[in-house]
mmCIF file of C-alpha atoms and ligand atoms in Angstrom:
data_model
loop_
_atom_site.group_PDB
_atom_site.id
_atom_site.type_symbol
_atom_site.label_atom_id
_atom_site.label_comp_id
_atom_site.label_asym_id
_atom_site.label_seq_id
_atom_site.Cartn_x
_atom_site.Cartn_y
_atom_site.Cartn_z
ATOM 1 C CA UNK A 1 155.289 -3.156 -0.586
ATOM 2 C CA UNK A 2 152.295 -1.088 -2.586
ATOM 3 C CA UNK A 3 152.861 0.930 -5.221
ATOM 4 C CA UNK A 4 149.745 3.289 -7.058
ATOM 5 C CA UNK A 5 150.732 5.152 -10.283
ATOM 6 C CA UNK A 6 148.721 7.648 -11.643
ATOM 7 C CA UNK A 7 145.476 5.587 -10.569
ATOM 8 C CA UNK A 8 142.285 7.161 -11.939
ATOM 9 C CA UNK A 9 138.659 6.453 -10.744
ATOM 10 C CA UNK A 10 135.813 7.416 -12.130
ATOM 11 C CA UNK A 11 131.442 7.659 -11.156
ATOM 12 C CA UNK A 12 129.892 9.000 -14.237
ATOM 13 C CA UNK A 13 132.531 12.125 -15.272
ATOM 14 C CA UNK A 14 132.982 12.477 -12.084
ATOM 15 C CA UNK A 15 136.709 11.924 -10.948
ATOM 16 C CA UNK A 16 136.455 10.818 -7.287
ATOM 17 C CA UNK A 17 140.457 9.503 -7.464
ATOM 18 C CA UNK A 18 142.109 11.663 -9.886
ATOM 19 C CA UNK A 19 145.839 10.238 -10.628
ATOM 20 C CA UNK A 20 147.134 9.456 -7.577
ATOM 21 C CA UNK A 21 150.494 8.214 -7.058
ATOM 22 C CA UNK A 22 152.019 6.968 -4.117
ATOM 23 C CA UNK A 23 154.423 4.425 -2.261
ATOM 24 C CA UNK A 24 154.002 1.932 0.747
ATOM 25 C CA UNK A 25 157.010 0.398 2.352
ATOM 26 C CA UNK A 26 157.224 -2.482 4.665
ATOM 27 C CA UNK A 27 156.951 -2.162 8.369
ATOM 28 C CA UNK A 28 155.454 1.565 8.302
ATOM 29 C CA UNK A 29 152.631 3.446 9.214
ATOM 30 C CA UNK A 30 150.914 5.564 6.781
ATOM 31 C CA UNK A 31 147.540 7.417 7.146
ATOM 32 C CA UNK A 32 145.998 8.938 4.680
ATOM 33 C CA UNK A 33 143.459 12.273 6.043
ATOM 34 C CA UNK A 34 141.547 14.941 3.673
ATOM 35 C CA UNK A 35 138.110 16.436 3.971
ATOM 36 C CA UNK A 36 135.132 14.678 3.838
ATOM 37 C CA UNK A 37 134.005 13.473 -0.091
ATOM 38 C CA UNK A 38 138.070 14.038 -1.088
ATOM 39 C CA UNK A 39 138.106 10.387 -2.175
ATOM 40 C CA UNK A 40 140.087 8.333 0.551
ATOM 41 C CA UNK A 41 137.792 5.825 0.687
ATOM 42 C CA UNK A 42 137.377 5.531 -3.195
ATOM 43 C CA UNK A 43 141.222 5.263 -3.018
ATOM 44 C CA UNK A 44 140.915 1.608 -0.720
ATOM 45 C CA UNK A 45 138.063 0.391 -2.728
ATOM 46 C CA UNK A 46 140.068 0.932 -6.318
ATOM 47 C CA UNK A 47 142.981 -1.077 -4.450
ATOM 48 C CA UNK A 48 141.089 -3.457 -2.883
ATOM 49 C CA UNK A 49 139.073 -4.205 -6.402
ATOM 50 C CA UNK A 50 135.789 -3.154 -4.842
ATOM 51 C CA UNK A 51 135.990 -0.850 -8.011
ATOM 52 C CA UNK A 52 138.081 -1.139 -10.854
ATOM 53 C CA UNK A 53 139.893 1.888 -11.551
ATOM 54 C CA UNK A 54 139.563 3.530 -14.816
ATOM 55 C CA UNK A 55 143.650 4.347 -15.041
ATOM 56 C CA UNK A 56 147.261 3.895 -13.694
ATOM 57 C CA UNK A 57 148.597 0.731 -12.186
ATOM 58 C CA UNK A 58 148.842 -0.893 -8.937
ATOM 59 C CA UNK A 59 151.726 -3.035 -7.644
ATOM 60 C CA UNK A 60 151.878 -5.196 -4.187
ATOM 61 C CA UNK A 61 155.425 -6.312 -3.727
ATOM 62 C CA UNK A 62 156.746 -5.991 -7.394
ATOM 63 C CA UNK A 63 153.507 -7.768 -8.837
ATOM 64 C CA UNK A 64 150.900 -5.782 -10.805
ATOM 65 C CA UNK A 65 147.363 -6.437 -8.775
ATOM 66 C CA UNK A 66 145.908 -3.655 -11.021
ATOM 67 C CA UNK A 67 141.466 -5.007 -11.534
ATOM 68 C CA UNK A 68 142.070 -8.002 -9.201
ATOM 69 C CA UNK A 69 138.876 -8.975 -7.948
ATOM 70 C CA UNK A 70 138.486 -8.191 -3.914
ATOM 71 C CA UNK A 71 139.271 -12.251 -3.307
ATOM 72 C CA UNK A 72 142.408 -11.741 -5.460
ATOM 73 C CA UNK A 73 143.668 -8.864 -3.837
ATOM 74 C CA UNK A 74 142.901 -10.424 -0.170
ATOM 75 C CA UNK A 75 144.672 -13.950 -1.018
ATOM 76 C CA UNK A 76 148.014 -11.757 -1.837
ATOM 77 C CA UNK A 77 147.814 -10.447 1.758
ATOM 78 C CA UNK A 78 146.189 -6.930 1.786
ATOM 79 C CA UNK A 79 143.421 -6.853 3.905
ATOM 80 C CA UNK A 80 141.622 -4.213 4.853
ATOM 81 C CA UNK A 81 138.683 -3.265 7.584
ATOM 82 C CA UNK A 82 135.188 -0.805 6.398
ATOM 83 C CA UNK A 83 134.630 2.592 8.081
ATOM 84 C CA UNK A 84 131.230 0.416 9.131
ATOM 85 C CA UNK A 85 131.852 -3.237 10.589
ATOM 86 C CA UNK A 86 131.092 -6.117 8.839
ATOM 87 C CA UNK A 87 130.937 -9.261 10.753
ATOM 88 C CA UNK A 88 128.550 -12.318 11.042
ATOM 89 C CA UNK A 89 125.650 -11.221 13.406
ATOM 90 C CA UNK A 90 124.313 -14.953 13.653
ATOM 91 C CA UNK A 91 127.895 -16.550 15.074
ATOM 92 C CA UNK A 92 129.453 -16.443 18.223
ATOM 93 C CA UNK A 93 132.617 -13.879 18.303
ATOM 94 C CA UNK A 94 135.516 -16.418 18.437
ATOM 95 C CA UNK A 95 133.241 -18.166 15.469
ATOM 96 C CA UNK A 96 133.848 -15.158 13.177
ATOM 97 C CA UNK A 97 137.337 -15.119 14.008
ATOM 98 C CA UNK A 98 138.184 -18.473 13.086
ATOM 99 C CA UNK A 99 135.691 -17.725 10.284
ATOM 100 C CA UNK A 100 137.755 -15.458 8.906
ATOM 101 C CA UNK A 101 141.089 -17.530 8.547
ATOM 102 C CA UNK A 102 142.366 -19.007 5.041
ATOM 103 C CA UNK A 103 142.798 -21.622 3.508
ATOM 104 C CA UNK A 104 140.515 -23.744 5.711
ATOM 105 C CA UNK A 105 140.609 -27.490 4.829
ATOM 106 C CA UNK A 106 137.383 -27.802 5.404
ATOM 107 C CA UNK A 107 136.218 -25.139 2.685
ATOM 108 C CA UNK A 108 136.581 -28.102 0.357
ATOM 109 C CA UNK A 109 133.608 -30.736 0.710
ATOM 110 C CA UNK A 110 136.180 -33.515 -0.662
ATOM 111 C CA UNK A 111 138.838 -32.575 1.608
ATOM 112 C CA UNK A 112 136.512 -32.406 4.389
ATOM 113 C CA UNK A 113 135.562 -36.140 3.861
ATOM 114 C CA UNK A 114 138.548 -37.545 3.113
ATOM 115 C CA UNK A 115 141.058 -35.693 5.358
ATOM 116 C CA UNK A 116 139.063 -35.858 8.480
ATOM 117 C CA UNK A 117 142.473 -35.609 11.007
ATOM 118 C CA UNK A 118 143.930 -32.790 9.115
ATOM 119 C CA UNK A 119 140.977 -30.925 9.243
ATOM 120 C CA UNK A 120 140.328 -31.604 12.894
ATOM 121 C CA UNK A 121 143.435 -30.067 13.519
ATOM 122 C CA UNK A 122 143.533 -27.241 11.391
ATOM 123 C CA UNK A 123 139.977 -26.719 13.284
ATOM 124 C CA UNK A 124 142.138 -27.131 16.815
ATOM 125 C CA UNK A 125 145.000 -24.864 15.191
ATOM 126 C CA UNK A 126 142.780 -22.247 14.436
ATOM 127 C CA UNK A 127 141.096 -22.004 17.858
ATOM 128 C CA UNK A 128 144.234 -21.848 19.681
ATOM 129 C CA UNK A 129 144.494 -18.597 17.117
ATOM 130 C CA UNK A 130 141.230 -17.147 17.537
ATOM 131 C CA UNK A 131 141.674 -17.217 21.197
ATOM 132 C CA UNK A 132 145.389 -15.876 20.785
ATOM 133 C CA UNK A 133 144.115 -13.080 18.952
ATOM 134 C CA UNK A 134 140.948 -12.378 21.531
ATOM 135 C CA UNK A 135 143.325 -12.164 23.965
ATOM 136 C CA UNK A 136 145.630 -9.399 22.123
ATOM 137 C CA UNK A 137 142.264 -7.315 21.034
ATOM 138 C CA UNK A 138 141.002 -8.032 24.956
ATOM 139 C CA UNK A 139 137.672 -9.508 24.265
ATOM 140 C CA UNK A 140 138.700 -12.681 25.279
ATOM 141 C CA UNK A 141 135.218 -12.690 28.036
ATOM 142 C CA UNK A 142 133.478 -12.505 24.645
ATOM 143 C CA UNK A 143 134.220 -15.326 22.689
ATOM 144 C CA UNK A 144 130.889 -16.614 22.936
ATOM 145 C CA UNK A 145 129.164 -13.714 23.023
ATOM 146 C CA UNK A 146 127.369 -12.789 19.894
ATOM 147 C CA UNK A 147 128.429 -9.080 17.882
ATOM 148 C CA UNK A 148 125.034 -7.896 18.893
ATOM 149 C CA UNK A 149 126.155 -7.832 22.493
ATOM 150 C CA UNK A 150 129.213 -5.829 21.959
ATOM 151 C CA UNK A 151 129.444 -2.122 21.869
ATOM 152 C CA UNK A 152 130.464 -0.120 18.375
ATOM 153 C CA UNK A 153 134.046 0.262 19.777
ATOM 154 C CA UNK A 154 133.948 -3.896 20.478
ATOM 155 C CA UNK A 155 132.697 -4.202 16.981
ATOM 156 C CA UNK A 156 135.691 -2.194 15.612
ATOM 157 C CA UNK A 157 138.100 -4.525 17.625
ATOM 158 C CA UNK A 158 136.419 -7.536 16.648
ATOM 159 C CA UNK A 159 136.561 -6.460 12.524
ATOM 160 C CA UNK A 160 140.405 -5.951 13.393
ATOM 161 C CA UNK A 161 140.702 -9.405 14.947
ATOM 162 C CA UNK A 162 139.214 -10.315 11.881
ATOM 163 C CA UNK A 163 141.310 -8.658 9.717
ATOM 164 C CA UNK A 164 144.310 -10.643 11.730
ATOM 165 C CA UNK A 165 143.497 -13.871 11.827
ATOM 166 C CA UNK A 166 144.402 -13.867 8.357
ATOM 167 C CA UNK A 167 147.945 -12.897 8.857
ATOM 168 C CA UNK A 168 147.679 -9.668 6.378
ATOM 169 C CA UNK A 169 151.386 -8.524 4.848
ATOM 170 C CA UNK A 170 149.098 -5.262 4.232
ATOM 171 C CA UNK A 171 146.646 -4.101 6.806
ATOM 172 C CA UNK A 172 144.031 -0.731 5.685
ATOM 173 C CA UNK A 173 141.923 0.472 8.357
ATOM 174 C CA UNK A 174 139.341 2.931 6.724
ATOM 175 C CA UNK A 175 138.648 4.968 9.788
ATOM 176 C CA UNK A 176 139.229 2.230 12.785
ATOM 177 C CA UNK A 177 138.259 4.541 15.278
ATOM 178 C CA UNK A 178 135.349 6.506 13.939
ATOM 179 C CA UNK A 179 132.259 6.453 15.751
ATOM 180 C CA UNK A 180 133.537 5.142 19.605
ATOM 181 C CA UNK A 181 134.246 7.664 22.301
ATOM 182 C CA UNK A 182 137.447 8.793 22.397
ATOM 183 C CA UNK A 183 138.309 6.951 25.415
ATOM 184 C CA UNK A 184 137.853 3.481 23.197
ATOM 185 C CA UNK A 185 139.448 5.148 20.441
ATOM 186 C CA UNK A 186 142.812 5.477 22.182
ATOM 187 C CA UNK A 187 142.215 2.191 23.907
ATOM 188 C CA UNK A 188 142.309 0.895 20.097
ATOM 189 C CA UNK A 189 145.017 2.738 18.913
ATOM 190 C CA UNK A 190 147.135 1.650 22.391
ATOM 191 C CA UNK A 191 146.179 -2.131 21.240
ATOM 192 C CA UNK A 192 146.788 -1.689 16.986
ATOM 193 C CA UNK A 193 150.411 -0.217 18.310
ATOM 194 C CA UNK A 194 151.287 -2.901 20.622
ATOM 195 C CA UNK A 195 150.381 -5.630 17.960
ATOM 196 C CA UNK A 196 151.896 -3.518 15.138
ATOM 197 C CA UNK A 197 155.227 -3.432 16.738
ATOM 198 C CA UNK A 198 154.894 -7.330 17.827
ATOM 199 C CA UNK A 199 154.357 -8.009 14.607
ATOM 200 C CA UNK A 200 155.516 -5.454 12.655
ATOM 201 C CA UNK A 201 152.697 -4.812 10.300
ATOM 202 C CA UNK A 202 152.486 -2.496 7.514
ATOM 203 C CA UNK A 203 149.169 -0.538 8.206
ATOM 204 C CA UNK A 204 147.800 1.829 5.809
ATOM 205 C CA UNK A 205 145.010 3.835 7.426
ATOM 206 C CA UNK A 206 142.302 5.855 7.123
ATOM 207 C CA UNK A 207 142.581 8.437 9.849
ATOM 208 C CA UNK A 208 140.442 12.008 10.859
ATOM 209 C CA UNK A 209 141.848 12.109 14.618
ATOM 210 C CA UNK A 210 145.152 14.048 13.788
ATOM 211 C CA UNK A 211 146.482 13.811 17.210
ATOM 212 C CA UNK A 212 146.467 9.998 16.657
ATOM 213 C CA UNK A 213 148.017 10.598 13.142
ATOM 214 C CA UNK A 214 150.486 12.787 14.893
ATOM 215 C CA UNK A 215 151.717 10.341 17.438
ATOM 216 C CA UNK A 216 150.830 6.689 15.733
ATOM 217 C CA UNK A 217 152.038 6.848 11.543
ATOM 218 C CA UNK A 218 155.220 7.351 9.917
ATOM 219 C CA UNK A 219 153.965 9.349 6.984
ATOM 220 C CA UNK A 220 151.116 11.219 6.072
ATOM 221 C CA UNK A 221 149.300 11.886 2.659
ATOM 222 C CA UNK A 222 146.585 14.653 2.192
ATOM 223 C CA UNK A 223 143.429 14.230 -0.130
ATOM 224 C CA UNK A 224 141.457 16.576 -1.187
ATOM 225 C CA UNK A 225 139.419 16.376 -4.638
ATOM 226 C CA UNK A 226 140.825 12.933 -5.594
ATOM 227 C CA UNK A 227 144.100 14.148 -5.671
ATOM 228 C CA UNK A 228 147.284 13.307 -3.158
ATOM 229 C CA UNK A 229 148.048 17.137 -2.216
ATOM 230 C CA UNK A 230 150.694 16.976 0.219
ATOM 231 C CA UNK A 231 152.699 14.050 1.756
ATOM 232 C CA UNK A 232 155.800 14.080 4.891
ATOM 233 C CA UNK A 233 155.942 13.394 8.044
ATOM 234 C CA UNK A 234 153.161 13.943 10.391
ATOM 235 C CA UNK A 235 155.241 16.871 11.882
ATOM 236 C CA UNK A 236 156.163 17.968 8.143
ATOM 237 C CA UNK A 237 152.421 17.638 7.188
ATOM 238 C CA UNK A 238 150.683 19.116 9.729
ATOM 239 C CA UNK A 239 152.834 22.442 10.088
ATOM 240 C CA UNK A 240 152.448 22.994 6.545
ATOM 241 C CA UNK A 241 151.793 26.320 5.779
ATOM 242 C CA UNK A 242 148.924 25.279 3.622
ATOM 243 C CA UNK A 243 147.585 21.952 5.695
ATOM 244 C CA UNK A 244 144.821 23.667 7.362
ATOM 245 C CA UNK A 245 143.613 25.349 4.215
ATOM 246 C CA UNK A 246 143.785 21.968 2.020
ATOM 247 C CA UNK A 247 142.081 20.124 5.645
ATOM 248 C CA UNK A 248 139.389 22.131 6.018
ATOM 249 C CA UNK A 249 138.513 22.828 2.639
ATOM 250 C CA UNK A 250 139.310 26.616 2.665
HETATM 251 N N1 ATP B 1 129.575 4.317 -5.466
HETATM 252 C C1 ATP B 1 129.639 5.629 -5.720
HETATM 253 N N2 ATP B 1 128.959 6.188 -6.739
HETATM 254 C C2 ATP B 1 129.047 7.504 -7.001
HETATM 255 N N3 ATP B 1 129.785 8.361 -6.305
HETATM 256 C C3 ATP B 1 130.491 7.874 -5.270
HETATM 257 C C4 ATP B 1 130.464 6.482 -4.927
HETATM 258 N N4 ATP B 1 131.275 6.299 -3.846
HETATM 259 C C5 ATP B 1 131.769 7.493 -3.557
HETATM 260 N N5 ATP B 1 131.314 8.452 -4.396
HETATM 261 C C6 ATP B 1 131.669 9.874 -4.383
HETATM 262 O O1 ATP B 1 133.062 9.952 -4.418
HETATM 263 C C7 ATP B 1 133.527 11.036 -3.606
HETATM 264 C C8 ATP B 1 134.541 10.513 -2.631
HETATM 265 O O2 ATP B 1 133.881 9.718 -1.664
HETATM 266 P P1 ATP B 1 134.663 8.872 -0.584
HETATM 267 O O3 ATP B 1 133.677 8.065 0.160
HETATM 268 O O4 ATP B 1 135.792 8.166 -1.234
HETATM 269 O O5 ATP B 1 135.232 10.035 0.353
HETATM 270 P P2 ATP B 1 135.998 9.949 1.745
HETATM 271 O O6 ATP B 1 137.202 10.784 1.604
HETATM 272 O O7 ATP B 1 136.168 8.537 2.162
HETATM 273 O O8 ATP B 1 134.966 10.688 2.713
HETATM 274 P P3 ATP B 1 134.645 10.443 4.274
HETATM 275 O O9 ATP B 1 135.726 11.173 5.032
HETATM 276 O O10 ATP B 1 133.322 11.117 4.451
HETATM 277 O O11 ATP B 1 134.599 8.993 4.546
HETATM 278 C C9 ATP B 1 132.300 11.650 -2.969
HETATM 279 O O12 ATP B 1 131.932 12.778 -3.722
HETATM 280 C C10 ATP B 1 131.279 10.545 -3.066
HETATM 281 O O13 ATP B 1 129.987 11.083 -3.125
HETATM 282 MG MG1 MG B 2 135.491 7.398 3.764
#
């Protein structure tokens, strides 16, 4: 589904991805963990096109996405979620779901004249969405609520719903539990799993919890300095003679 080669980014001299290579087939789980600083969130934002890598090549399902801007990259279905929420403070919840869907009808002012009934119903369509998705992310009481009223871990469920309401091929989660008690976070993790498997998503996540690495991904890469130092199976990866060196920086 996503293929890196040799992907280089660079601040300054400073290489903060340093040729990474790597693979991402459909219907699995990947996380990718390292240190703090060791790039991993450099690594989404060169995907994604928040930054335009400096080197290497990026393919998403045999096409090369290498510089697409971020709207590029999201209309060819990888979507992705910040380590810090963004959402729309000033709209209801089920608002910035609905907000968040493509290829709205409406989005064109001609359309939106002229088409009336088919936008009407794209507007009914997407509701009966928004609320099918509250319902699987369980803030259904919420919908409308505003994101002030809802707690960081309600937030991060929220951004997912986001995230699914435009039915991503690719989903990347930087860090979709950091920051909520770990009580929420496994709450969030129980709720990503049961909608993963319904729908069997391809998630590519940012991850430091390693017992939820351990029993939620199918493989496992290791950062550290920009580079991809070690990749297997959880089990493979985190009984690695050298994991806990590489993890904890020495
Ligand atoms: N916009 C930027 N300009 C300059 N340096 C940056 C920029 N963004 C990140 N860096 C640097 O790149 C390195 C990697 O940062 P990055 O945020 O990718 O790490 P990370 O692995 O996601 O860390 P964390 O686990 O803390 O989220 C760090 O040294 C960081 O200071
Ligand atoms: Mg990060």
């Amino acid at each position: 589904m996503l293929k890196a080669t040799n992907l280089e980014l660079r601040f300054g001299g400073f290489r903060v991805v340093d040729r990474v290579s790597f693979t991402i087939r459909a219907a699995k789980t990947y996380a990718l963990i390292g240190p703090n600083g060791s790039g991993k969130t450099s690594l989404f934002n060169a995907i994604t096109g928040v930054y335009k890598p400096q080197g290497g090549k990026i393919f998403f399902r045999g096409k090369d996405i290498t510089s697409y801007a971020p709207h590029r990259v999201y209309r060819e279905g990888i979507v992705r979620t910040f380590q810090y929420p963004k959402v729309f403070y000033k709209m209801t919840i089920i608002d910035n779901l609905i907000f968040a869907a493509r290829n709205q009808v409406g989005d064109n002012p001609v359309s939106a004249v002229f088409q009336r009934g088919k936008v009407k119903e794209q507007e009914r369509n997407l509701k009966k969405k928004a609320l099918d998705v509250l319902d699987k992310i369980g803030l259904t009481k919420y919908a409308e609520s505003y994101p002030s009223e809802l707690s960081g871990g309600q937030l991060k469920l929220l951004e997912l719903g986001r995230a699914l309401m435009t039915d991503p091929k690719l989903l990347m989660l930087d860090e979709p539990a950091a920051g909520i008690n770990p009580i929420l976070a496994t709450q969030l993790f129980k709720i990503l799993r049961r909608i993963r498997d319904e729908e069997n998503l391809t998630i590519f996540l940012i991850e430091h919890r390693l017992e939820i690495v351990r029993e939620f991904v199918d493989w496992v890469y290791v950062m550290r300095s920009g580079k991809i130092v070690l990749e297997g199976s959880p089990n493979e990866v985190l009984y690695d003679k050298n994991f806990l060196e590489i993890y904890t920086g020495g």
